[in-house]
PDB file of C-alpha atoms and ligand atoms in Angstrom:
ATOM      1  CA  MET Z  29     118.498 110.466 121.324  1.00 77.00           C
ATOM      2  CA  ASP Z  30     120.856 109.012 118.674  1.00 77.00           C
ATOM      3  CA  ASN Z  31     119.473 107.990 115.295  1.00 90.00           C
ATOM      4  CA  LEU Z  32     115.956 109.235 115.801  1.00 97.00           C
ATOM      5  CA  PRO Z  33     113.751 107.856 112.990  1.00 97.00           C
ATOM      6  CA  VAL Z  34     112.493 110.637 110.727  1.00 98.00           C
ATOM      7  CA  HIS Z  35     109.252 108.838 109.896  1.00 98.00           C
ATOM      8  CA  VAL Z  36     107.460 106.330 112.131  1.00 98.00           C
ATOM      9  CA  ALA Z  37     104.384 104.475 110.865  1.00 98.00           C
ATOM     10  CA  ILE Z  38     102.055 102.544 113.150  1.00 98.00           C
ATOM     11  CA  ILE Z  39      99.524  99.784 112.539  1.00 98.00           C
ATOM     12  CA  MET Z  40      97.334 100.260 115.612  1.00 98.00           C
ATOM     13  CA  ASP Z  41      95.938  96.765 116.098  1.00 98.00           C
ATOM     14  CA  GLY Z  42      94.127  94.994 118.920  1.00 98.00           C
ATOM     15  CA  ASN Z  43      91.321  97.354 119.946  1.00 98.00           C
ATOM     16  CA  GLY Z  44      88.693  94.628 119.470  1.00 97.00           C
ATOM     17  CA  ARG Z  45      90.613  92.018 121.496  1.00 98.00           C
ATOM     18  CA  TRP Z  46      91.279  94.556 124.233  1.00 98.00           C
ATOM     19  CA  ALA Z  47      87.529  95.212 124.524  1.00 98.00           C
ATOM     20  CA  LYS Z  48      86.691  91.504 124.419  1.00 98.00           C
ATOM     21  CA  LYS Z  49      89.139  90.774 127.226  1.00 98.00           C
ATOM     22  CA  LYS Z  50      87.373  93.369 129.339  1.00 98.00           C
ATOM     23  CA  LYS Z  51      83.898  92.218 128.247  1.00 98.00           C
ATOM     24  CA  LEU Z  52      83.229  95.624 126.722  1.00 98.00           C
ATOM     25  CA  PRO Z  53      81.723  96.519 123.335  1.00 97.00           C
ATOM     26  CA  ARG Z  54      84.229  96.808 120.461  1.00 97.00           C
ATOM     27  CA  LEU Z  55      83.707 100.558 120.315  1.00 97.00           C
ATOM     28  CA  ALA Z  56      85.028 100.892 123.872  1.00 98.00           C
ATOM     29  CA  GLY Z  57      88.224  99.337 122.507  1.00 98.00           C
ATOM     30  CA  HIS Z  58      88.414 101.928 119.734  1.00 97.00           C
ATOM     31  CA  ASN Z  59      87.785 104.702 122.229  1.00 97.00           C
ATOM     32  CA  ALA Z  60      90.664 103.435 124.381  1.00 98.00           C
ATOM     33  CA  GLY Z  61      92.691 103.165 121.153  1.00 98.00           C
ATOM     34  CA  MET Z  62      91.995 106.792 120.389  1.00 96.00           C
ATOM     35  CA  LEU Z  63      93.241 107.801 123.845  1.00 97.00           C
ATOM     36  CA  ALA Z  64      96.431 105.770 123.286  1.00 98.00           C
ATOM     37  CA  MET Z  65      96.879 107.467 119.924  1.00 97.00           C
ATOM     38  CA  LYS Z  66      96.601 110.935 121.512  1.00 96.00           C
ATOM     39  CA  GLU Z  67      99.452 110.094 123.891  1.00 98.00           C
ATOM     40  CA  ILE Z  68     101.668 108.718 121.129  1.00 98.00           C
ATOM     41  CA  VAL Z  69     101.100 111.780 118.914  1.00 98.00           C
ATOM     42  CA  ARG Z  70     102.152 114.057 121.749  1.00 97.00           C
ATOM     43  CA  CYS Z  71     105.142 111.891 122.667  1.00 98.00           C
ATOM     44  CA  ALA Z  72     106.378 111.579 119.069  1.00 98.00           C
ATOM     45  CA  SER Z  73     106.093 115.314 118.558  1.00 98.00           C
ATOM     46  CA  ASP Z  74     107.951 116.034 121.833  1.00 98.00           C
ATOM     47  CA  MET Z  75     110.719 113.629 120.812  1.00 97.00           C
ATOM     48  CA  GLY Z  76     111.268 115.547 117.590  1.00 98.00           C
ATOM     49  CA  ILE Z  77     109.993 112.893 115.177  1.00 98.00           C
ATOM     50  CA  LYS Z  78     109.210 114.676 111.910  1.00 98.00           C
ATOM     51  CA  TYR Z  79     106.507 112.383 110.478  1.00 98.00           C
ATOM     52  CA  LEU Z  80     104.096 110.035 112.202  1.00 98.00           C
ATOM     53  CA  THR Z  81     101.622 107.995 110.154  1.00 98.00           C
ATOM     54  CA  VAL Z  82      98.852 105.896 111.697  1.00 98.00           C
ATOM     55  CA  TYR Z  83      96.646 103.321 110.005  1.00 97.00           C
ATOM     56  CA  ALA Z  84      93.246 104.390 111.294  1.00 96.00           C
ATOM     57  CA  PHE Z  85      90.821 102.892 108.769  1.00 95.00           C
ATOM     58  CA  SER Z  86      91.587 100.630 105.826  1.00 95.00           C
ATOM     59  CA  THR Z  87      89.616 100.141 102.623  1.00 94.00           C
ATOM     60  CA  GLU Z  88      88.797  96.676 104.021  1.00 94.00           C
ATOM     61  CA  ASN Z  89      87.417  98.036 107.312  1.00 95.00           C
ATOM     62  CA  TRP Z  90      84.101  98.869 105.561  1.00 96.00           C
ATOM     63  CA  LYS Z  91      83.304  95.158 105.929  1.00 96.00           C
ATOM     64  CA  ARG Z  92      82.714  95.688 109.658  1.00 96.00           C
ATOM     65  CA  SER Z  93      79.253  96.325 111.096  1.00 96.00           C
ATOM     66  CA  MET Z  94      77.621  99.690 110.419  1.00 94.00           C
ATOM     67  CA  GLU Z  95      77.640 100.333 114.142  1.00 95.00           C
ATOM     68  CA  GLU Z  96      81.397  99.826 114.429  1.00 96.00           C
ATOM     69  CA  VAL Z  97      82.201 101.811 111.277  1.00 96.00           C
ATOM     70  CA  SER Z  98      80.102 104.816 112.275  1.00 94.00           C
ATOM     71  CA  GLY Z  99      81.474 104.525 115.805  1.00 95.00           C
ATOM     72  CA  ILE Z 100      85.065 104.786 114.513  1.00 96.00           C
ATOM     73  CA  PHE Z 101      84.183 107.890 112.472  1.00 94.00           C
ATOM     74  CA  GLY Z 102      82.421 109.334 115.514  1.00 94.00           C
ATOM     75  CA  LEU Z 103      85.664 108.897 117.429  1.00 94.00           C
ATOM     76  CA  LEU Z 104      87.563 110.622 114.681  1.00 93.00           C
ATOM     77  CA  VAL Z 105      85.276 113.655 115.032  1.00 90.00           C
ATOM     78  CA  LYS Z 106      85.761 113.545 118.800  1.00 91.00           C
ATOM     79  CA  TYR Z 107      89.531 113.278 118.427  1.00 92.00           C
ATOM     80  CA  VAL Z 108      89.969 116.189 116.064  1.00 90.00           C
ATOM     81  CA  ALA Z 109      87.530 118.392 117.978  1.00 88.00           C
ATOM     82  CA  SER Z 110      89.201 117.781 121.323  1.00 92.00           C
ATOM     83  CA  GLU Z 111      92.771 117.927 120.024  1.00 94.00           C
ATOM     84  CA  LEU Z 112      92.779 120.779 117.529  1.00 95.00           C
ATOM     85  CA  ALA Z 113      93.957 123.404 120.025  1.00 96.00           C
ATOM     86  CA  GLU Z 114      96.692 121.147 121.343  1.00 96.00           C
ATOM     87  CA  LEU Z 115      97.819 120.111 117.862  1.00 97.00           C
ATOM     88  CA  ASN Z 116      98.211 123.784 117.044  1.00 97.00           C
ATOM     89  CA  GLU Z 117     100.017 124.452 120.297  1.00 97.00           C
ATOM     90  CA  GLU Z 118     102.394 121.585 119.481  1.00 97.00           C
ATOM     91  CA  ASN Z 119     102.827 122.952 115.942  1.00 98.00           C
ATOM     92  CA  VAL Z 120     101.609 119.617 114.482  1.00 98.00           C
ATOM     93  CA  ARG Z 121     100.263 119.526 110.945  1.00 98.00           C
ATOM     94  CA  VAL Z 122      97.579 116.933 110.204  1.00 97.00           C
ATOM     95  CA  ARG Z 123      97.230 115.361 106.756  1.00 97.00           C
ATOM     96  CA  VAL Z 124      95.264 112.425 105.393  1.00 97.00           C
ATOM     97  CA  PHE Z 125      96.392 109.499 103.249  1.00 98.00           C
ATOM     98  CA  GLY Z 126      93.452 107.904 101.492  1.00 96.00           C
ATOM     99  CA  ASP Z 127      90.216 108.822  99.776  1.00 93.00           C
ATOM    100  CA  TYR Z 128      88.357 110.387 102.647  1.00 91.00           C
ATOM    101  CA  SER Z 129      85.786 112.061 100.384  1.00 91.00           C
ATOM    102  CA  VAL Z 130      83.539 109.044 100.968  1.00 92.00           C
ATOM    103  CA  ILE Z 131      83.532 109.078 104.774  1.00 91.00           C
ATOM    104  CA  PRO Z 132      80.450 110.352 106.641  1.00 90.00           C
ATOM    105  CA  GLU Z 133      79.850 114.081 106.123  1.00 93.00           C
ATOM    106  CA  ALA Z 134      80.345 115.115 109.783  1.00 90.00           C
ATOM    107  CA  ALA Z 135      83.700 113.355 109.971  1.00 91.00           C
ATOM    108  CA  LYS Z 136      84.772 114.823 106.656  1.00 93.00           C
ATOM    109  CA  ALA Z 137      83.807 118.361 107.727  1.00 94.00           C
ATOM    110  CA  SER Z 138      85.724 118.227 111.003  1.00 93.00           C
ATOM    111  CA  LEU Z 139      88.688 116.638 109.294  1.00 94.00           C
ATOM    112  CA  ASP Z 140      88.721 119.356 106.627  1.00 95.00           C
ATOM    113  CA  LYS Z 141      88.656 121.995 109.358  1.00 95.00           C
ATOM    114  CA  THR Z 142      91.619 120.330 111.083  1.00 96.00           C
ATOM    115  CA  LEU Z 143      93.603 120.048 107.850  1.00 96.00           C
ATOM    116  CA  THR Z 144      93.024 123.726 107.095  1.00 97.00           C
ATOM    117  CA  GLU Z 145      93.632 124.987 110.605  1.00 97.00           C
ATOM    118  CA  THR Z 146      96.893 123.089 111.028  1.00 97.00           C
ATOM    119  CA  GLU Z 147      98.099 123.900 107.512  1.00 97.00           C
ATOM    120  CA  GLY Z 148     100.623 126.483 108.641  1.00 98.00           C
ATOM    121  CA  ASN Z 149     102.196 124.292 111.330  1.00 98.00           C
ATOM    122  CA  THR Z 150     105.836 123.433 110.758  1.00 98.00           C
ATOM    123  CA  GLY Z 151     106.488 120.825 113.451  1.00 98.00           C
ATOM    124  CA  MET Z 152     105.632 117.139 113.195  1.00 98.00           C
ATOM    125  CA  GLN Z 153     103.428 116.049 110.305  1.00 98.00           C
ATOM    126  CA  PHE Z 154     100.755 113.644 111.550  1.00 98.00           C
ATOM    127  CA  ASN Z 155      99.343 111.560 108.702  1.00 98.00           C
ATOM    128  CA  ILE Z 156      96.089 109.715 109.305  1.00 97.00           C
ATOM    129  CA  ALA Z 157      95.617 106.836 106.848  1.00 97.00           C
ATOM    130  CA  LEU Z 158      91.873 106.805 106.365  1.00 95.00           C
ATOM    131  CA  ASN Z 159      89.976 104.684 103.863  1.00 95.00           C
ATOM    132  CA  TYR Z 160      93.496 103.778 102.862  1.00 97.00           C
ATOM    133  CA  GLY Z 161      94.740 100.715 101.010  1.00 97.00           C
ATOM    134  CA  SER Z 162      98.181 100.485  99.521  1.00 98.00           C
ATOM    135  CA  ARG Z 163      97.341  98.574  96.346  1.00 97.00           C
ATOM    136  CA  ALA Z 164      94.601 101.081  95.565  1.00 97.00           C
ATOM    137  CA  GLU Z 165      97.109 103.882  96.246  1.00 98.00           C
ATOM    138  CA  ILE Z 166      99.631 102.391  93.785  1.00 98.00           C
ATOM    139  CA  ILE Z 167      96.973 101.871  91.093  1.00 98.00           C
ATOM    140  CA  ARG Z 168      95.765 105.447  91.585  1.00 98.00           C
ATOM    141  CA  ALA Z 169      99.345 106.705  91.207  1.00 98.00           C
ATOM    142  CA  VAL Z 170      99.951 104.658  88.026  1.00 97.00           C
ATOM    143  CA  ASN Z 171      96.677 105.907  86.539  1.00 97.00           C
ATOM    144  CA  SER Z 172      97.522 109.472  87.333  1.00 96.00           C
ATOM    145  CA  VAL Z 173     100.979 109.170  85.727  1.00 95.00           C
ATOM    146  CA  LEU Z 174      99.306 107.554  82.704  1.00 94.00           C
ATOM    147  CA  GLU Z 175      96.825 110.409  82.437  1.00 94.00           C
ATOM    148  CA  GLU Z 176      99.710 112.887  82.350  1.00 91.00           C
ATOM    149  CA  ARG Z 177     101.417 110.783  79.682  1.00 90.00           C
ATOM    150  CA  VAL Z 178      98.306 110.594  77.523  1.00 91.00           C
ATOM    151  CA  GLU Z 179      97.913 114.369  77.770  1.00 89.00           C
ATOM    152  CA  ALA Z 180     101.576 114.922  76.891  1.00 86.00           C
ATOM    153  CA  PHE Z 181     101.275 112.499  73.973  1.00 85.00           C
ATOM    154  CA  ALA Z 182      98.109 114.174  72.681  1.00 89.00           C
ATOM    155  CA  ALA Z 183      99.789 117.589  72.920  1.00 87.00           C
ATOM    156  CA  ARG Z 184     102.758 116.272  70.971  1.00 84.00           C
ATOM    157  CA  VAL Z 185     100.598 114.760  68.228  1.00 86.00           C
ATOM    158  CA  LYS Z 186      98.722 118.056  67.959  1.00 84.00           C
ATOM    159  CA  ASN Z 187     102.035 119.848  67.607  1.00 80.00           C
ATOM    160  CA  ILE Z 188     103.224 117.477  64.885  1.00 78.00           C
ATOM    161  CA  ASP Z 189      99.961 117.965  62.943  1.00 73.00           C
ATOM    162  CA  LYS Z 190     100.267 121.726  63.256  1.00 73.00           C
ATOM    163  CA  SER Z 191     103.914 121.720  62.179  1.00 71.00           C
ATOM    164  CA  ASP Z 192     103.074 119.466  59.204  1.00 70.00           C
ATOM    165  CA  ALA Z 193     100.279 121.780  58.141  1.00 72.00           C
ATOM    166  CA  GLU Z 194     102.534 124.818  58.389  1.00 73.00           C
ATOM    167  CA  GLY Z 195     105.522 123.028  56.878  1.00 69.00           C
ATOM    168  CA  ASP Z 196     107.628 123.762  60.005  1.00 63.00           C
ATOM    169  CA  SER Z 197     109.861 121.427  61.906  1.00 60.00           C
ATOM    170  CA  VAL Z 198     108.299 119.915  65.034  1.00 54.00           C
ATOM    171  CA  SER Z 199     108.745 122.075  68.094  1.00 53.00           C
ATOM    172  CA  GLY Z 200     107.556 121.808  71.670  1.00 52.00           C
ATOM    173  CA  SER Z 201     108.129 119.504  74.575  1.00 53.00           C
ATOM    174  CA  GLU Z 202     110.741 116.812  74.150  1.00 58.00           C
ATOM    175  CA  GLU Z 203     109.901 115.225  77.512  1.00 63.00           C
ATOM    176  CA  SER Z 204     110.069 111.467  77.234  1.00 72.00           C
ATOM    177  CA  ILE Z 205     106.774 109.654  77.481  1.00 78.00           C
ATOM    178  CA  LEU Z 206     108.283 106.369  78.731  1.00 81.00           C
ATOM    179  CA  PRO Z 207     109.480 104.918  81.025  1.00 88.00           C
ATOM    180  CA  ILE Z 208     107.840 105.727  84.356  1.00 90.00           C
ATOM    181  CA  THR Z 209     110.481 106.232  87.047  1.00 93.00           C
ATOM    182  CA  GLU Z 210     110.448 105.323  90.747  1.00 96.00           C
ATOM    183  CA  GLU Z 211     110.645 109.006  91.693  1.00 95.00           C
ATOM    184  CA  GLU Z 212     107.646 109.789  89.543  1.00 95.00           C
ATOM    185  CA  LEU Z 213     105.543 106.981  90.956  1.00 97.00           C
ATOM    186  CA  SER Z 214     106.500 107.987  94.518  1.00 98.00           C
ATOM    187  CA  ALA Z 215     105.475 111.562  93.808  1.00 98.00           C
ATOM    188  CA  HIS Z 216     101.972 110.403  92.824  1.00 98.00           C
ATOM    189  CA  LEU Z 217     101.323 108.369  95.981  1.00 98.00           C
ATOM    190  CA  TYR Z 218      99.370 109.882  98.891  1.00 98.00           C
ATOM    191  CA  SER Z 219     102.747 110.355 100.572  1.00 98.00           C
ATOM    192  CA  GLY Z 220     103.998 112.281  97.519  1.00 98.00           C
ATOM    193  CA  ASN Z 221     103.462 115.812  96.191  1.00 98.00           C
ATOM    194  CA  GLU Z 222      99.931 116.243  97.503  1.00 97.00           C
ATOM    195  CA  ASN Z 223     101.045 115.678 101.096  1.00 98.00           C
ATOM    196  CA  GLY Z 224     104.436 117.334 101.171  1.00 98.00           C
ATOM    197  CA  ASN Z 225     106.633 114.480  99.841  1.00 98.00           C
ATOM    198  CA  VAL Z 226     106.869 112.445 102.996  1.00 98.00           C
ATOM    199  CA  PRO Z 227     110.064 110.381 103.207  1.00 98.00           C
ATOM    200  CA  ASP Z 228     109.586 106.592 103.406  1.00 98.00           C
ATOM    201  CA  PRO Z 229     108.993 105.259 106.941  1.00 98.00           C
ATOM    202  CA  ASP Z 230     112.195 104.375 108.768  1.00 98.00           C
ATOM    203  CA  LEU Z 231     110.288 102.293 111.265  1.00 98.00           C
ATOM    204  CA  VAL Z 232     106.940 100.497 111.188  1.00 98.00           C
ATOM    205  CA  ILE Z 233     105.379  99.407 114.484  1.00 98.00           C
ATOM    206  CA  ARG Z 234     102.533  96.894 114.684  1.00 98.00           C
ATOM    207  CA  THR Z 235     100.851  96.061 117.951  1.00 98.00           C
ATOM    208  CA  SER Z 236      98.774  93.070 119.148  1.00 98.00           C
ATOM    209  CA  GLY Z 237     101.141  90.251 118.159  1.00 98.00           C
ATOM    210  CA  GLU Z 238     100.108  90.129 114.482  1.00 97.00           C
ATOM    211  CA  GLU Z 239     103.070  90.144 112.124  1.00 97.00           C
ATOM    212  CA  ARG Z 240     101.747  91.222 108.747  1.00 97.00           C
ATOM    213  CA  ILE Z 241     101.467  94.371 106.678  1.00 97.00           C
ATOM    214  CA  SER Z 242      97.751  94.363 105.802  1.00 97.00           C
ATOM    215  CA  ASN Z 243      98.036  96.509 102.669  1.00 98.00           C
ATOM    216  CA  PHE Z 244      99.836  99.360 104.443  1.00 98.00           C
ATOM    217  CA  MET Z 245     102.330 101.534 102.513  1.00 98.00           C
ATOM    218  CA  LEU Z 246     103.670  98.613 100.468  1.00 98.00           C
ATOM    219  CA  TRP Z 247     105.751 100.802  98.175  1.00 98.00           C
ATOM    220  CA  GLN Z 248     107.096 103.056 100.916  1.00 98.00           C
ATOM    221  CA  ILE Z 249     108.245 100.324 103.345  1.00 98.00           C
ATOM    222  CA  ALA Z 250     110.729  98.655 100.984  1.00 97.00           C
ATOM    223  CA  TYR Z 251     113.627  99.377 103.379  1.00 96.00           C
ATOM    224  CA  SER Z 252     111.787 100.082 106.644  1.00 97.00           C
ATOM    225  CA  GLU Z 253     112.698  98.477 109.945  1.00 97.00           C
ATOM    226  CA  PHE Z 254     109.888  96.664 111.772  1.00 98.00           C
ATOM    227  CA  ALA Z 255     108.955  96.395 115.418  1.00 98.00           C
ATOM    228  CA  PHE Z 256     106.227  93.989 116.464  1.00 98.00           C
ATOM    229  CA  THR Z 257     104.862  93.941 119.989  1.00 98.00           C
ATOM    230  CA  ASP Z 258     102.249  91.731 121.668  1.00 98.00           C
ATOM    231  CA  THR Z 259     100.754  94.752 123.446  1.00 98.00           C
ATOM    232  CA  LEU Z 260      97.187  95.477 122.351  1.00 98.00           C
ATOM    233  CA  TRP Z 261      96.966  99.006 120.942  1.00 98.00           C
ATOM    234  CA  PRO Z 262      94.897 100.554 123.800  1.00 98.00           C
ATOM    235  CA  ASP Z 263      97.596  99.363 126.253  1.00 98.00           C
ATOM    236  CA  PHE Z 264     100.458 100.764 124.175  1.00 98.00           C
ATOM    237  CA  THR Z 265     102.193 103.409 126.276  1.00 98.00           C
ATOM    238  CA  THR Z 266     104.630 106.231 125.626  1.00 98.00           C
ATOM    239  CA  GLU Z 267     107.199 104.201 127.646  1.00 98.00           C
ATOM    240  CA  GLU Z 268     106.988 101.282 125.217  1.00 98.00           C
ATOM    241  CA  PHE Z 269     107.036 103.661 122.265  1.00 98.00           C
ATOM    242  CA  THR Z 270     110.187 105.299 123.649  1.00 98.00           C
ATOM    243  CA  GLU Z 271     111.841 101.881 124.144  1.00 98.00           C
ATOM    244  CA  ILE Z 272     111.085 100.906 120.547  1.00 98.00           C
ATOM    245  CA  ILE Z 273     112.489 104.203 119.265  1.00 97.00           C
ATOM    246  CA  GLU Z 274     115.628 103.736 121.391  1.00 96.00           C
ATOM    247  CA  SER Z 275     116.073 100.200 120.133  1.00 96.00           C
ATOM    248  CA  TYR Z 276     115.670 101.435 116.529  1.00 96.00           C
ATOM    249  CA  GLY Z 277     118.565 103.815 117.231  1.00 92.00           C
ATOM    250  CA  THR Z 278     120.920 100.876 117.743  1.00 91.00           C
ATOM    251  CA  ARG Z 279     120.008  99.089 114.497  1.00 86.00           C
ATOM    252  CA  GLU Z 280     122.287  99.246 111.496  1.00 78.00           C
ATOM    253  CA  ARG Z 281     120.463  99.894 108.244  1.00 76.00           C
ATOM    254  CA  ARG Z 282     122.171  98.894 105.031  1.00 77.00           C
ATOM    255  CA  PHE Z 283     119.551  99.537 102.341  1.00 81.00           C
ATOM    256  CA  GLY Z 284     120.777  96.507 100.406  1.00 80.00           C
ATOM    257  CA  GLY Z 285     124.414  97.561 100.716  1.00 81.00           C
ATOM    258  CA  ARG Z 286     127.166  95.825 102.690  1.00 73.00           C
ATOM    259  CA  LYS Z 287     128.050  96.047 106.339  1.00 66.00           C
ATOM    260  CA  LYS Z 288     130.541  98.882 106.885  1.00 60.00           C
TER     261      LYS Z 288
HETATM  262  C1  FPP I  26      92.409  97.857 114.819  1.00 64.47           C
HETATM  263  O1  FPP I  26      91.873  97.124 115.891  1.00 64.47           O
HETATM  264  C2  FPP I  26      91.965  99.246 114.867  1.00 64.47           C
HETATM  265  C3  FPP I  26      91.142  99.852 113.966  1.00 64.47           C
HETATM  266  C4  FPP I  26      90.595  99.184 112.781  1.00 64.47           C
HETATM  267  C5  FPP I  26      90.690 101.251 114.134  1.00 64.47           C
HETATM  268  C6  FPP I  26      91.710 102.189 114.704  1.00 64.47           C
HETATM  269  C7  FPP I  26      91.021 103.298 115.377  1.00 64.47           C
HETATM  270  C8  FPP I  26      91.490 103.957 116.462  1.00 64.47           C
HETATM  271  C9  FPP I  26      92.802 103.734 117.070  1.00 64.47           C
HETATM  272  C10 FPP I  26      90.650 104.969 117.154  1.00 64.47           C
HETATM  273  C11 FPP I  26      90.065 106.021 116.320  1.00 64.47           C
HETATM  274  C12 FPP I  26      91.023 106.980 115.756  1.00 64.47           C
HETATM  275  C13 FPP I  26      90.843 107.546 114.545  1.00 64.47           C
HETATM  276  C14 FPP I  26      91.808 108.571 114.078  1.00 64.47           C
HETATM  277  C15 FPP I  26      89.735 107.146 113.647  1.00 64.47           C
HETATM  278  P1  FPP I  26      90.898  95.921 115.585  1.00 64.47           P
HETATM  279  O2  FPP I  26      89.502  96.386 115.746  1.00 64.47           O
HETATM  280  O3  FPP I  26      91.227  95.322 114.263  1.00 64.47           O
HETATM  281  O4  FPP I  26      91.277  94.938 116.754  1.00 64.47           O
HETATM  282  P2  FPP I  26      91.168  93.366 116.768  1.00 64.47           P
HETATM  283  O5  FPP I  26      92.107  92.855 115.718  1.00 64.47           O
HETATM  284  O6  FPP I  26      91.612  93.004 118.148  1.00 64.47           O
HETATM  285  O7  FPP I  26      89.723  93.022 116.513  1.00 64.47           O
END
């Protein structure tokens, strides 16, 4: 396929409406959504896509009922347990964007096992955005850059004091303390150093007819292409995914530049 996107990000929306349409409990919608996700992971990896990121649970999703929230985490456990062997067979590495330290212990334990056991895989990187919110991610990155700056500043002051006391000229790091650069901020996001410096998404897909971003990768999607479909996530097939990827291949991206 020409112009295969390197990184595809998906907002998997519509599980609840899918269940409602079928007069099923919401969790049945999430279960069907998990099955759809399995197929897309396999398909993306077979196509040769290098990074796939899915929005599985946002920082706002805690507002849902206890039953639904614990049901979603139960599905996560089920997913990773049933898929680990296949993920390894497919050479897929799983990583998490978001603070998942606060998710229920059983889900955290099986996720940790999956992250460790797929660590050596060199094929597609499958990022699960979990307890993820983009504004929180940006604030966390800014704070972490600031912490480094404060440490560097303190070290420099200590050096100046020492040099003064010894009558020497000031030595040591001449790294600038300001300004913060785009590269530096990017490196401190979940998609940065800690998760292998994932390139920005080339394509963002959102299902279920909603056309909004919902606090998903705000920094990283500055130049992404978008594909919106009315299909509810549990009905999203590998055929539709393939069509969207093919259609992406025909788009011309200019990144703010001029048409060639
Ligand atoms: C959005 O549908 C979907 C979610 C909030 C959860 C996504 C979860 C899965 C696809 C399955 C579990 C997989 C993992 C990895 C945890 P919605 O409930 O907002 O649908 P609605 O807008 O129709 O109500």
